[in-house]
Amino acid sequence: MSERTGFDLTVIGLGYVGMPLAKEATAAGLRVAGLDVDPRKVEALNAGQSYIDDLTDADLDAMLAGGFTATLDASVLAESRTIVICVPTPLDEDHRPDLSAVEGATRAVAQHLRPGTLVVLESTTWPGTTDEVARPILESAGLAAGTDFHLAFSPERIDPGNTKYGLRNTPKVVGGYTVACRDRAVAFYSQFVEWVVPVSGTREAEMAKLLENTYRHVNIALVNEMAIFCDELGVNLWEAIEAASTKPFGFQKFLPGPGVGGHCIPVDPSYLSYTVRKLGYPFRFVELAQEINERMPSYVVARAQRLLNRARKPVNGSRVLLLGVTYKPDIADERETPAVPVAEALLELGAEIVFCDPHVKEWAVKGNQIPRADDLAAAVADADVTLLLQQHSAFDLGVVEERAQLVLDTRGVLATSDRVERL
């Protein structure tokens, strides 16, 4: 428990990053508050109703019993020994980093900052943000980082839907503004994370997160581009990837798909590209990967159009079933899902779209409410072409193979036939 009355931790931003953090900290015996600007989230959490895939209502009940409380009142920050900022860091309309949520949260902290408090930023951002953006705002309250309060950066590594690795057993990288700041942050996270990895500064911690996701971004783009030309060469890329993955060293398997989704891969590398461009030159690997991955939804539509043409059917007026509209299997997260640009392109071509997804009850694209199919067998039989965009475990793939008229499998999980093509 903290030396003063109040909370051991306040988490700012009660989303897919903030809530797992609050859960583990509460389970470790810390008194935790959650601060958000959305009254619907606060009301739901305090009522025991979870809106996070990886947090059940039972988990939330246990948190509430352990003292967790959600609030809209920023004055709770003045009562907190540690404050962790977990707010979104999206891109703006010009594909540039949007730090407005980070800046707003940091200003709120500055208004209530007390001596001795540890402030940690977990939101993914470009190297230098903690020192160049967050620190001046926090010090505007009259306290000095590293002297009067502790400041650190620790990148979130939450993988929604991952049942093997959660916050507790995923190594936690921590970088401090000073050595004392780092040590204080390491001590804090060590209370509920099995392995904490200290680095020399906040910039190294910020770069580590961007490096992780840029590595994935570039390699996914590699196999996506290979999928396009392997189709024209008549090469089964999926089989080639499986063969290559038998090598026990020097190779990691990445698979093609209809595009990239979530926050990490579509967004985070752009933060690194932005940083490099400030030096006066482009980060060509990232920008090329972005171009390739953003091309994939239109390529999927072109392949669907080719399938329909072979059956002497135009896209205009054809019934197209989209199987799975989330960005990952077996979760309800739709952030940056490639299903949206696929649907947009099909709608522009005049297709009649239906979707089937056990995790999504309602789905709209550009203001158009897309009809939802509940019966998988009937839906694939009625569709002129089915696009398997996400392989939810609830889908009976045998039914898809047997009942569908035409299928484009973007995930490489269906047996190919005269009616089923892989991307």
Coordinates of N, CA and C in Angstrom, one line a residue, residues 42 109 137 248 320 322 344 412:
V42 N -17.0 4.1 -18.0 CA -16.9 4.2 -16.5 C -18.1 3.5 -15.9
V109 N -2.6 15.1 -15.7 CA -1.7 14.7 -14.7 C -0.9 15.9 -14.1
I137 N 5.2 19.2 -20.4 CA 3.9 19.4 -19.9 C 3.8 19.1 -18.4
P248 N 15.0 -25.0 -38.9 CA 15.0 -24.7 -37.5 C 15.7 -23.4 -37.1
V320 N -22.2 -11.1 -52.2 CA -20.9 -11.4 -51.7 C -21.0 -11.5 -50.1
L322 N -19.0 -11.9 -46.6 CA -17.7 -11.6 -46.0 C -17.7 -12.4 -44.7
E344 N -15.9 -1.6 -48.9 CA -16.1 -0.3 -49.6 C -15.9 -0.5 -51.1
G412 N -5.7 -19.1 -46.1 CA -5.0 -20.4 -46.4 C -5.4 -21.5 -45.5

